[in-house]
Coordinates of C-alpha atoms in Angstrom, one line a residue:
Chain A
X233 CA 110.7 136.4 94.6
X234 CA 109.7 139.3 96.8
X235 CA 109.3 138.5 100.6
X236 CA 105.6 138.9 100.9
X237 CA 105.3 136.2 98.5
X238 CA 107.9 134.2 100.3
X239 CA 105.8 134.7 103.5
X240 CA 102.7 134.0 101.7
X241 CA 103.7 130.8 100.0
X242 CA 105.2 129.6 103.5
X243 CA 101.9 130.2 105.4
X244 CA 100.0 128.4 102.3
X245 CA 102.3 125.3 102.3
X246 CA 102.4 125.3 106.4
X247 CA 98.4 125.3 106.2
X248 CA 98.5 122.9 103.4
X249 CA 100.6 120.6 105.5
X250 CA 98.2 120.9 108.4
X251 CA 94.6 120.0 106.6
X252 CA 96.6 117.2 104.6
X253 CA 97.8 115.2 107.6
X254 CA 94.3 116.6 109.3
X255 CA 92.1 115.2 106.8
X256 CA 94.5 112.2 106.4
X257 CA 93.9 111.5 110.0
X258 CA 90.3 111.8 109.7
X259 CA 90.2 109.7 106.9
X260 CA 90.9 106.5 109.2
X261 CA 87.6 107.4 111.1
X262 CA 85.5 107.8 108.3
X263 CA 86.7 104.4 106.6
X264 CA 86.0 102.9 109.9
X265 CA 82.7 104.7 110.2
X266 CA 81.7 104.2 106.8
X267 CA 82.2 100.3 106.7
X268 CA 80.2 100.5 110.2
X269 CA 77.4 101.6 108.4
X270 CA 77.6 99.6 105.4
X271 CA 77.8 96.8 107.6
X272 CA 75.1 97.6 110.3
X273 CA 77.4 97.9 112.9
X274 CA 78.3 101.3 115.5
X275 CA 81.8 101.8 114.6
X276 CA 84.2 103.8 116.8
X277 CA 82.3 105.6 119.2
X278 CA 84.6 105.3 122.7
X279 CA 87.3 107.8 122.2
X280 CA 85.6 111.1 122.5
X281 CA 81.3 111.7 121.0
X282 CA 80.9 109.7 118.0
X283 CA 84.5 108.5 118.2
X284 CA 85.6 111.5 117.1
X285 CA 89.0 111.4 119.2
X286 CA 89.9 108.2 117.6
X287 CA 92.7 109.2 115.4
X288 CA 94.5 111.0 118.4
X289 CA 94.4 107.7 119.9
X290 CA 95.5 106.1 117.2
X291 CA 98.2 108.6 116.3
X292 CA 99.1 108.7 120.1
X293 CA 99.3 104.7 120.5
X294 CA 101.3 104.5 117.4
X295 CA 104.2 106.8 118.8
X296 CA 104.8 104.8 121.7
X297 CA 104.6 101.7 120.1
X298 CA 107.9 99.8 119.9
X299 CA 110.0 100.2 116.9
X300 CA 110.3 97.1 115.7
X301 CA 113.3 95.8 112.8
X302 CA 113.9 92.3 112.0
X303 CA 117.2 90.8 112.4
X304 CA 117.9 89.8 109.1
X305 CA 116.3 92.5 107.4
X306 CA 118.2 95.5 105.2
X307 CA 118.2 98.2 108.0
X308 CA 119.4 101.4 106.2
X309 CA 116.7 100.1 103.5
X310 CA 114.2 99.2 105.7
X311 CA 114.0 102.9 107.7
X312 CA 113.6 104.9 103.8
X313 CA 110.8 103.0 102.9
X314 CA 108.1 104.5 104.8
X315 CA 109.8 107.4 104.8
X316 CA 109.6 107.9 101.0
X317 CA 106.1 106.6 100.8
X318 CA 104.8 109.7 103.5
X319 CA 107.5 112.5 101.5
X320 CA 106.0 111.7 98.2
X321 CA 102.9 112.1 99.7
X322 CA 102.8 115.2 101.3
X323 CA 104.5 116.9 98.1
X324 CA 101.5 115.8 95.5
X325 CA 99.6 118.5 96.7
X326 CA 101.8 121.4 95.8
X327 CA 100.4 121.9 92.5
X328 CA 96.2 121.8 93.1
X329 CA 94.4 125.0 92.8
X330 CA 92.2 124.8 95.8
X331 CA 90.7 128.0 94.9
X332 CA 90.0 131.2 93.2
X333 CA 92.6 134.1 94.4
X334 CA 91.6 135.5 97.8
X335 CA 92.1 139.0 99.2
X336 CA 93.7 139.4 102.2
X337 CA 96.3 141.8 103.8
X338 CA 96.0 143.9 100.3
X339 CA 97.5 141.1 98.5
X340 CA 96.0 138.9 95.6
X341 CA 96.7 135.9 97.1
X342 CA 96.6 132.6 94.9
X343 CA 95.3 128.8 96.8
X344 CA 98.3 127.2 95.3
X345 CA 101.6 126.5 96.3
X346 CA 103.2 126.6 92.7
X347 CA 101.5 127.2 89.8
X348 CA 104.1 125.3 87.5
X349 CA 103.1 124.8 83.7
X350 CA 103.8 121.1 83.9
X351 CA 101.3 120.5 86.9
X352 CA 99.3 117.2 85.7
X353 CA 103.0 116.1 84.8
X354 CA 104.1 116.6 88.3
X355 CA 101.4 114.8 90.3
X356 CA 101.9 111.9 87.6
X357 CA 105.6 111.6 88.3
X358 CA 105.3 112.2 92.2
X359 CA 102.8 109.5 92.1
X360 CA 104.9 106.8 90.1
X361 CA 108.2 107.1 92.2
X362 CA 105.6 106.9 95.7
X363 CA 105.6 103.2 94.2
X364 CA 109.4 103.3 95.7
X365 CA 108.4 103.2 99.2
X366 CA 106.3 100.1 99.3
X367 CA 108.8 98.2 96.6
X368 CA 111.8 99.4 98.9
X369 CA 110.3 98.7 102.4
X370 CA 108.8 95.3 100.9
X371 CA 112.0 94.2 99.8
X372 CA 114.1 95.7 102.6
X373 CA 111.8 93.5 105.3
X374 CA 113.3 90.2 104.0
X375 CA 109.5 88.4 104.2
X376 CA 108.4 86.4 101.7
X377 CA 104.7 88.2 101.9
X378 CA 106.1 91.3 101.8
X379 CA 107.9 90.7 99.0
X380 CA 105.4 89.5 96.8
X381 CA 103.2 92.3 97.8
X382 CA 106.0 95.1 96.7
X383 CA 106.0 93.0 93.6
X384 CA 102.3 93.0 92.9
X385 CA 102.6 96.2 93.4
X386 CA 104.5 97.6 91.7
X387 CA 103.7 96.1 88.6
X388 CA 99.7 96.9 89.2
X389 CA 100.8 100.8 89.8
X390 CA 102.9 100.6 86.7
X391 CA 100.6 98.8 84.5
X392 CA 97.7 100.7 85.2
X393 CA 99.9 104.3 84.7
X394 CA 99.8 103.8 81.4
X395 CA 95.7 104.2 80.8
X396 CA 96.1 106.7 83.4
X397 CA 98.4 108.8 81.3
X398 CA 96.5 108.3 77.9
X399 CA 93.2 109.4 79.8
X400 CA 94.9 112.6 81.1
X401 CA 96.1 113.6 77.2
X402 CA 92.9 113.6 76.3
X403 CA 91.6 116.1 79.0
X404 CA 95.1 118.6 78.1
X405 CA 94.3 117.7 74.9
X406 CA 90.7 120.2 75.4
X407 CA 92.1 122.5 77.3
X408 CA 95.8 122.9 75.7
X409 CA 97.8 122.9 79.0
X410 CA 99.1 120.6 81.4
X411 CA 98.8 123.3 84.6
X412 CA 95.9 122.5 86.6
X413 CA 95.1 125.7 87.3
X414 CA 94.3 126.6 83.6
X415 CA 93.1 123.2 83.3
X416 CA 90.3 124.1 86.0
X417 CA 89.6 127.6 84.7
X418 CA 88.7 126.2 80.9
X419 CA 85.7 124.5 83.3
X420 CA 84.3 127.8 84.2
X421 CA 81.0 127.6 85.7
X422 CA 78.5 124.6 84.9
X423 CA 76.6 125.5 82.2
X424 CA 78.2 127.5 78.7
X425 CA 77.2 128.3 75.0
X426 CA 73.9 125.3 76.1
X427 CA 76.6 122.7 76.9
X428 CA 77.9 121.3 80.4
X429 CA 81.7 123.1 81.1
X430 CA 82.8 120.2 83.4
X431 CA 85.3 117.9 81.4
X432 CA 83.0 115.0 82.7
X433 CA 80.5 115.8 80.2
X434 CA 83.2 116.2 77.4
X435 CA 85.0 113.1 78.4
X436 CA 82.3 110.3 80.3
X437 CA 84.6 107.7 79.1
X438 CA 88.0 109.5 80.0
X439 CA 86.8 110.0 83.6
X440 CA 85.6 106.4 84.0
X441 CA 89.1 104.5 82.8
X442 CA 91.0 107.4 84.8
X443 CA 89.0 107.0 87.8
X444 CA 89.5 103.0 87.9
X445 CA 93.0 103.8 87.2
X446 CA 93.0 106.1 90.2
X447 CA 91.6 103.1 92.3
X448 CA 94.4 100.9 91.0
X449 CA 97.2 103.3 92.2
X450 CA 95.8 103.6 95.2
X451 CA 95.9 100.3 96.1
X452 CA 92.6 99.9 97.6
X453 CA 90.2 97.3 96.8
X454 CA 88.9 96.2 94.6
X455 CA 92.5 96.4 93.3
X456 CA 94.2 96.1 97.0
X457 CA 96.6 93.4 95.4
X458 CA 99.1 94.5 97.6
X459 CA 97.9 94.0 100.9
X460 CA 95.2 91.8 101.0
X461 CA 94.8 90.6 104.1
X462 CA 93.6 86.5 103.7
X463 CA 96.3 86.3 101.9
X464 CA 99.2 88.3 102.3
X465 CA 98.8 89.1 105.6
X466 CA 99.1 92.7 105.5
X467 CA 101.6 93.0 102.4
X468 CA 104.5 95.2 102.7
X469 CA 104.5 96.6 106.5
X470 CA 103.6 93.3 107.8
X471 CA 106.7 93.5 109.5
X472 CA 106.8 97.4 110.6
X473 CA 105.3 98.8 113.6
X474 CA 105.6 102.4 115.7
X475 CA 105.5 105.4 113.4
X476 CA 106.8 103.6 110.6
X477 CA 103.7 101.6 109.9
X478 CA 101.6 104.7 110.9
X479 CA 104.1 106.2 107.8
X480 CA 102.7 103.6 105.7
X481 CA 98.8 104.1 106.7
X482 CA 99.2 107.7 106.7
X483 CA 100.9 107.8 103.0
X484 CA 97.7 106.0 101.8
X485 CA 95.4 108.0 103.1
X486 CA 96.8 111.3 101.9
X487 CA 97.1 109.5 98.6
X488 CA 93.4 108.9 98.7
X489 CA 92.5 112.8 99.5
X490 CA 94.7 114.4 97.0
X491 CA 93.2 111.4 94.6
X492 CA 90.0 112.5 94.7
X493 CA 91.4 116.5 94.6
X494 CA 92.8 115.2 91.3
X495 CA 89.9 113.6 89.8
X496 CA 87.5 116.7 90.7
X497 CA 90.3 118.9 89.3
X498 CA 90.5 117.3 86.4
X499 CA 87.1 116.1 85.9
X500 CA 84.2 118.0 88.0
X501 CA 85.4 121.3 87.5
X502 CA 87.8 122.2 90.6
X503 CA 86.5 124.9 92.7
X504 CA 84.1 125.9 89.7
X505 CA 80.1 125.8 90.8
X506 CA 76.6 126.6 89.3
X507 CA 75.9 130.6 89.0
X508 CA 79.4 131.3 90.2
X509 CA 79.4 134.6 88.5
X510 CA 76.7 135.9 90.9
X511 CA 79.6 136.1 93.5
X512 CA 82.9 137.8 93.4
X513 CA 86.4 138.8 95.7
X514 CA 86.5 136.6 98.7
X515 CA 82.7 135.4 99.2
X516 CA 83.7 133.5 95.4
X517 CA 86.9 132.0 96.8
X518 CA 85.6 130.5 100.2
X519 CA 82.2 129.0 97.7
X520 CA 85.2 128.1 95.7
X521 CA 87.1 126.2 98.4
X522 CA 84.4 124.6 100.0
X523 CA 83.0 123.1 96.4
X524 CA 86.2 121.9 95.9
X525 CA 86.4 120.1 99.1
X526 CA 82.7 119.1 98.6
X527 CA 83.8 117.0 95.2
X528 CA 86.6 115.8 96.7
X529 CA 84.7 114.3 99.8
X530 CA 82.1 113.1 97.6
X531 CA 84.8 111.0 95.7
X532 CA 86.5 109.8 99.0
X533 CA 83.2 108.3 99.8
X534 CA 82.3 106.9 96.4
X535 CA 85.6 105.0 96.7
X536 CA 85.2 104.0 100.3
X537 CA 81.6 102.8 98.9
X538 CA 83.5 100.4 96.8
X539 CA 86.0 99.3 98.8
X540 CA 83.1 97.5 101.6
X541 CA 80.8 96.9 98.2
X542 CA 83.0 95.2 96.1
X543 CA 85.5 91.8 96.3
X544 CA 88.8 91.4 95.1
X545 CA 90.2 90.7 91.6
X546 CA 92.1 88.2 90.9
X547 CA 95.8 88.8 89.8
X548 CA 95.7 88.0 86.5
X549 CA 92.1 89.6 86.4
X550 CA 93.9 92.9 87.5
X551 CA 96.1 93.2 84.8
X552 CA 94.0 91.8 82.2
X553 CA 92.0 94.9 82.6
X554 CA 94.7 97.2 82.8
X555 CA 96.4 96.0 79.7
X556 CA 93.4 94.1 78.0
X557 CA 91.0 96.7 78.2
X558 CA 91.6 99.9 79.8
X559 CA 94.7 100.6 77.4
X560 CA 92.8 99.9 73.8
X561 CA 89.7 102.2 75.2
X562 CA 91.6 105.3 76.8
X563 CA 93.6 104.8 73.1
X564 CA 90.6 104.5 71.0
X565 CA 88.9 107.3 73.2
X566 CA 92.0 109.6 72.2
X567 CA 91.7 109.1 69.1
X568 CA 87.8 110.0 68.8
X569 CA 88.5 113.2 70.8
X570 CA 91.4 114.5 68.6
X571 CA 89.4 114.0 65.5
X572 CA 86.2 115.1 67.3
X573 CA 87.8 118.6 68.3
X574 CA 89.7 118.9 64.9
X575 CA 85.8 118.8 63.5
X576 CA 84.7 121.0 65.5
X577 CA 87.2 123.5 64.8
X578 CA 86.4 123.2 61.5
X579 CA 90.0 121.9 60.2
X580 CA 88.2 119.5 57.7
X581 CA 86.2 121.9 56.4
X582 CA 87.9 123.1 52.6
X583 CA 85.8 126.5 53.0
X584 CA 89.1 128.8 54.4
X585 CA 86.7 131.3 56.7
X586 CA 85.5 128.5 59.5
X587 CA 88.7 127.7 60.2
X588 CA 90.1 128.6 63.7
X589 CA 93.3 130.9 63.8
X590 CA 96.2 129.1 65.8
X591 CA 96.8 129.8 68.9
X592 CA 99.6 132.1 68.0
X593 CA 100.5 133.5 72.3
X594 CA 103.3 130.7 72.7
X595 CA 103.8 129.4 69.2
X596 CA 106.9 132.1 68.2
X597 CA 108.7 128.6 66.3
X598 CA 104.9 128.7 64.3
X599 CA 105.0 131.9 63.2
X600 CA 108.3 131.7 62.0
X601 CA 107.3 128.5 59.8
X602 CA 104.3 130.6 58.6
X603 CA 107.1 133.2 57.6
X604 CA 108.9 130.5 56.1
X605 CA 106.1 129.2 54.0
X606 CA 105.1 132.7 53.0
X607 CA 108.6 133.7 51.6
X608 CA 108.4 129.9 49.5
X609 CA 105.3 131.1 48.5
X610 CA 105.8 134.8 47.3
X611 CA 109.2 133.2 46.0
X612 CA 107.2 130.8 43.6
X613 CA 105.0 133.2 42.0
Chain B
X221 CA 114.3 118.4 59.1
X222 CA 113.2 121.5 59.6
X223 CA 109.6 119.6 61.3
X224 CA 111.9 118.1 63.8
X225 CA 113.5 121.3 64.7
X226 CA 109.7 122.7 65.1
X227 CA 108.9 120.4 66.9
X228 CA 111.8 120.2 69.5
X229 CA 111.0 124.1 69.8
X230 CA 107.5 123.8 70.3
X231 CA 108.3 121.7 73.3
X232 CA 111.0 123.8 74.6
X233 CA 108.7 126.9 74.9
X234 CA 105.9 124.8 76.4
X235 CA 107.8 123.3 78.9
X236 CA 110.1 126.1 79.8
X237 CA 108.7 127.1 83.0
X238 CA 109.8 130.3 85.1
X239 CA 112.4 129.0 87.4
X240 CA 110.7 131.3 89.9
X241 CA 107.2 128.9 90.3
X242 CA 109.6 125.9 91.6
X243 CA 110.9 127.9 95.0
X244 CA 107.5 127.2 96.7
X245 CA 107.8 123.7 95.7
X246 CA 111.8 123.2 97.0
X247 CA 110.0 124.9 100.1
X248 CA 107.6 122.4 100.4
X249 CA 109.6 119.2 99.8
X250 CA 112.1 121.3 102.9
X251 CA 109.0 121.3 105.4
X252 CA 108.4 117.5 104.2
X253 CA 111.5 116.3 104.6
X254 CA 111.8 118.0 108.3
X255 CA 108.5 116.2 108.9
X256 CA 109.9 113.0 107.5
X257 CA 113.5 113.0 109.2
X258 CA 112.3 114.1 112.3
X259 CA 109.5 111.5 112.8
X260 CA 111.8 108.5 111.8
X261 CA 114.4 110.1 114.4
X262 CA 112.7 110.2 117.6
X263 CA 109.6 108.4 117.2
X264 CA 112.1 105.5 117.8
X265 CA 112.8 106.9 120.9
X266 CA 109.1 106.7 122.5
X267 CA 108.7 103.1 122.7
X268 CA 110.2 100.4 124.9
X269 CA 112.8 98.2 123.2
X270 CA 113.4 94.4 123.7
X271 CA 114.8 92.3 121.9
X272 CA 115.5 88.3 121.3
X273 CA 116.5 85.5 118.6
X274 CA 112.8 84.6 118.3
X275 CA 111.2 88.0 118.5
X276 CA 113.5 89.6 115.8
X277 CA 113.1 86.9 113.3
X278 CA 110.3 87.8 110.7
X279 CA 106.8 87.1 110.7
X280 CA 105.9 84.2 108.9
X281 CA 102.4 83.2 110.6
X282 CA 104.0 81.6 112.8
X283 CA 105.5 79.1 111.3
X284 CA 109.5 78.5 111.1
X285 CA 110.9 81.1 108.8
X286 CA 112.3 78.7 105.8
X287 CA 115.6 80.4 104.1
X288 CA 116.1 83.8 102.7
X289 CA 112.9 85.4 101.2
X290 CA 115.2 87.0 98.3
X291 CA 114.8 84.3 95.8
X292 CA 113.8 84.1 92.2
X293 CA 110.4 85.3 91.1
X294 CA 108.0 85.0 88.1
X295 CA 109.4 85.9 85.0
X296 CA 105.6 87.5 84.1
X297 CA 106.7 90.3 86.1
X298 CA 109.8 91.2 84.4
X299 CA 107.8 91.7 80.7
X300 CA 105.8 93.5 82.5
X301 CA 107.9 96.3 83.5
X302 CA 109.9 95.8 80.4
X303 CA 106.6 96.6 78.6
X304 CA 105.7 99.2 80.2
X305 CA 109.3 101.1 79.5
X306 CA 108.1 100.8 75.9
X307 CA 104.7 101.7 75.8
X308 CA 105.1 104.6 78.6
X309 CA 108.2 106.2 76.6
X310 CA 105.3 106.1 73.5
X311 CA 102.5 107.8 75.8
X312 CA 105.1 110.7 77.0
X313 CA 105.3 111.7 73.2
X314 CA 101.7 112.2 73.1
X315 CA 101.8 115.0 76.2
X316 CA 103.6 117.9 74.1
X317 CA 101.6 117.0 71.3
X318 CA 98.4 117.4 73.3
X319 CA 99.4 120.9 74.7
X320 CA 100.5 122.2 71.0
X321 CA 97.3 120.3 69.9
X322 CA 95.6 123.8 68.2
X323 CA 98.7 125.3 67.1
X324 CA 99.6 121.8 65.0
X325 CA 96.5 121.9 63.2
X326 CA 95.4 119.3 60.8
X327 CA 99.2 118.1 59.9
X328 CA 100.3 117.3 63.5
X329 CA 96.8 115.7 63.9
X330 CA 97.8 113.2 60.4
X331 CA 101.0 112.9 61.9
X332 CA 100.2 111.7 65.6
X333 CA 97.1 109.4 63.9
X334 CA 100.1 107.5 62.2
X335 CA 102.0 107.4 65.7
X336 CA 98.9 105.9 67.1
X337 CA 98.7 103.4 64.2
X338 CA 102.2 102.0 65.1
X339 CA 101.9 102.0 68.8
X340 CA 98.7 99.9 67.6
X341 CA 100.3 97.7 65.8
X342 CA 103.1 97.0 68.6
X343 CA 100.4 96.8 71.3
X344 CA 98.5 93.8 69.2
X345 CA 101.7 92.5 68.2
X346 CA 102.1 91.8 72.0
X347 CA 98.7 90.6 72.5
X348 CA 99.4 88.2 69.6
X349 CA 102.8 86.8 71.3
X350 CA 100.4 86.3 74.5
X351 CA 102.7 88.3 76.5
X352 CA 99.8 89.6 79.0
X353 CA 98.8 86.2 79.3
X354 CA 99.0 86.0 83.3
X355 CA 98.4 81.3 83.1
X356 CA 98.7 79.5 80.0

């Protein structure tokens, strides 16, 4: 790895690190401003025009906030827990594309931290272990509500993973890769060959079970199990406070940004728009960039929408859903697609000529087999 | 035995990244974890600090905390997670098969239709049991 890159990725993940806990921190506001609306009321409006310094206040007043740990609770425990729930965080966002390559400084440089080839693998395994933080710092606070609320979650994330994961197979399953960046790119443009692009279009019910699913793992409500207030007080940091709790709030919100990145990755296309291929070099990248963030605000707001629309399930509610229902329908949706694309690319069909030719760039073991079955064959006759 | 082989190859040259696309991520996780540790370290450090029996006793809503809150908790939840080993073990096979999902062809596609059959069959064998039932 040649320094300019090193440089390059540094500035990129520095940047990344900035907007994440920017927009994070901005999130609070909108929440707050959104459920003023919803509800007819002002909202925040003291700190700053339009309340727009709120955040910094909050941030600020959380800092100097006593650092509060119970007597009796598991101390080394009890400090990891928000910690892990704010790391896992921040790293989800290393493998989104948030653009097309930019030019700058005679480089080609790429929006993306790492480009791995297991990307959608990644971001499902960060999300899973970010389960850790609220199970350990439930536990670790030795109170009864927080414990049940690291056990309800946990067991809603993990439950609700599994219709996640079947609805994301079907979307690699199109495109034949689990990098998101190749994931986004088979979505080129809106409109191709008189059909929509976007994945949405291929896969309506796909995006619906993995968009409840994304709900679910998020923890917010409808599905907000884990902290509901009447009930459970406020779950698993009912007994932090200072920064840690701020860790706790923070982690969420950053869960619900690179959330939505996800599902407009995966579903609307990325940083692909209508009549992209008018523009080109760096006037396509910032479009790029700023669609992308467009989607992904739209589906912060559509879940904030539902969160001050919508009332809580009940527990067994929740996972009859998840297990019930979302499982059998992301499976039976699978299933339709596989066949579905196998018709399409003509693999029923007994008339040799319509068939597609394998994919034959990465599949060295497949040509060998082809050799194999050749020599049987030549053999034979 | 020769499928098997295939197949084990298949995923190895899928999955086989360059080492090289990781670094920015170990850079990443580097700036986190400064983030992280440092904020836990002093944060601490800003805020006033008293203490007492009553205040550092945990919140119960202000009622008398009553004995230790690690005690013994629905057995629902442990199926649960014990289900979810099995059935998420079965949806991680699906993943290589989805990427090698054109290079397979028609065989892989008979082949994973009969893997979907028998996670079928466990996943109503379960229903059947009543093991999701949440109140009986």
């Amino acid at each position: 790895m040649d320094t300019g890159l090193l440089i390059e990725k540094i500035v990129l993940i520095v940047l990344l690190f900035a907007v994440s806990l920017g927009v994070a921190a901005y999130l609070t506001l909108l929440e707050r401003k959104v459920a003023a609306w919803m509800q007819d009321r002002i909202g925040p409006d003291r700190a700053g025009k339009w309340g727009l310094l709120q955040p910094l206040a909050d941030g600020g007043k959380l800092f100097f906030k006593e650092d509060f740990i119970p007597a009796n609770a598991d101390r080394f425990l009890f400090i990891i827990g928000p910690g892990l729930a704010m790391g896992f965080a921040m790293m989800t966002s290393a493998v989104i594309p948030w653009g097309p390559n930019i030019q700058a400084f005679g480089r080609d440089i790429a929006l993306q931290v790492a480009d791995v080839n297991i990307g959608i693998l990644y971001i499902m395994a960060l999300s899973s272990v970010a389960v850790y933080g609220i199970m350990i710092g439930g536990w670790a606070s030795n109170n009864k509500y927080s414990l049940f609320s690291a056990i309800r979650a946990s067991s809603q994330m993990i439950s609700y993973e599994l219709a996640m994961g079947i609805a994301i197979i079907t979307v690699v399953l199109m495109s034949g890769s689990l990098s998101l960046r190749e994931i986004v790119d088979a979505q080129h443009g809106f409109w191709n060959d008189g059909y929509f692009t976007w994945n949405f279009f291929k896969q309506p019910i796909g995006f619906i079970v993995f968009f409840v699913c994304t709900v679910a793992e998020l923890n917010r409500a409808p599905f907000d199990m884990a902290e509901c207030e009447s009930e459970l007080i406020t779950g698993h940091h009912t007994e932090y406070g200072s920064m840690k709790m701020g860790f706790f709030l923070f982690a969420e919100y950053v869960h619900l940004f690179i959330g939505s990145a996800v599902i407009s990755a995966l579903y609307f296309g990325g940083y692909n728009f209508p009549f992209m291929d008018y523009f080109s070099g760096n006037t396509l990248a910032i479009l790029g960039v700023l669609a992308f963030f467009v989607k992904t605000g739209f589906f912060i707001f559509v879940i904030m929408w539902i969160r001050w629309t919508l009332p809580r399930f009940r527990y067994d509610q929740l996972m009859g859903l998840g297990w019930k229902k979302l499982i059998p329908i992301s499976i039976v949706n699978m299933v339709i697609t596989a066949v579905a694309v196998a018709f399409a690319s003509g693999w029923f069909s007994t008339d040799k000529k319509d068939q597609t030719e394998p994919a034959s760039a990465k599949m060295e073991v497949v040509a060998d087999k082809q050799k194999l079955t050749l020599n049987q064959s030549t053999i034979k006759h | 035995m020769l499928r098997s082989a295939n197949f084990v190859g298949l995923l190895y040259l899928n999955l086989m990244s360059d080492v090289q696309d990781y670094i920015p991520i170990v850079l990443q996780s580097l700036v986190v974890l400064a983030f992280v540790v440092g904020t836990l370290v002093f944060a601490p450090k800003l805020g006033p600090k008293l203490s007492s029996a009553k205040k550092d006793a945990n919140w119960e809503c202000g009622i008398e905390a009553d004995g230790n809150a690690r005690f013994p908790i629905s057995v629902r939840y442990f199926v649960i997670a014990i289900l979810f080993v099995l059935f998420d073990v079965e949806v991680i096979f699906f993943y290589p098969y989805a990427v090698n999902f054109q290079a397979l062809q028609l065989e892989g596609l008979m082949a994973v239709l009969i893997f979907v059959g028998f996670f079928l069959t466990g996943f109503i064998y379960v229903l059947k049991k009543g093991a999701l039932e949440w109140e009986k």
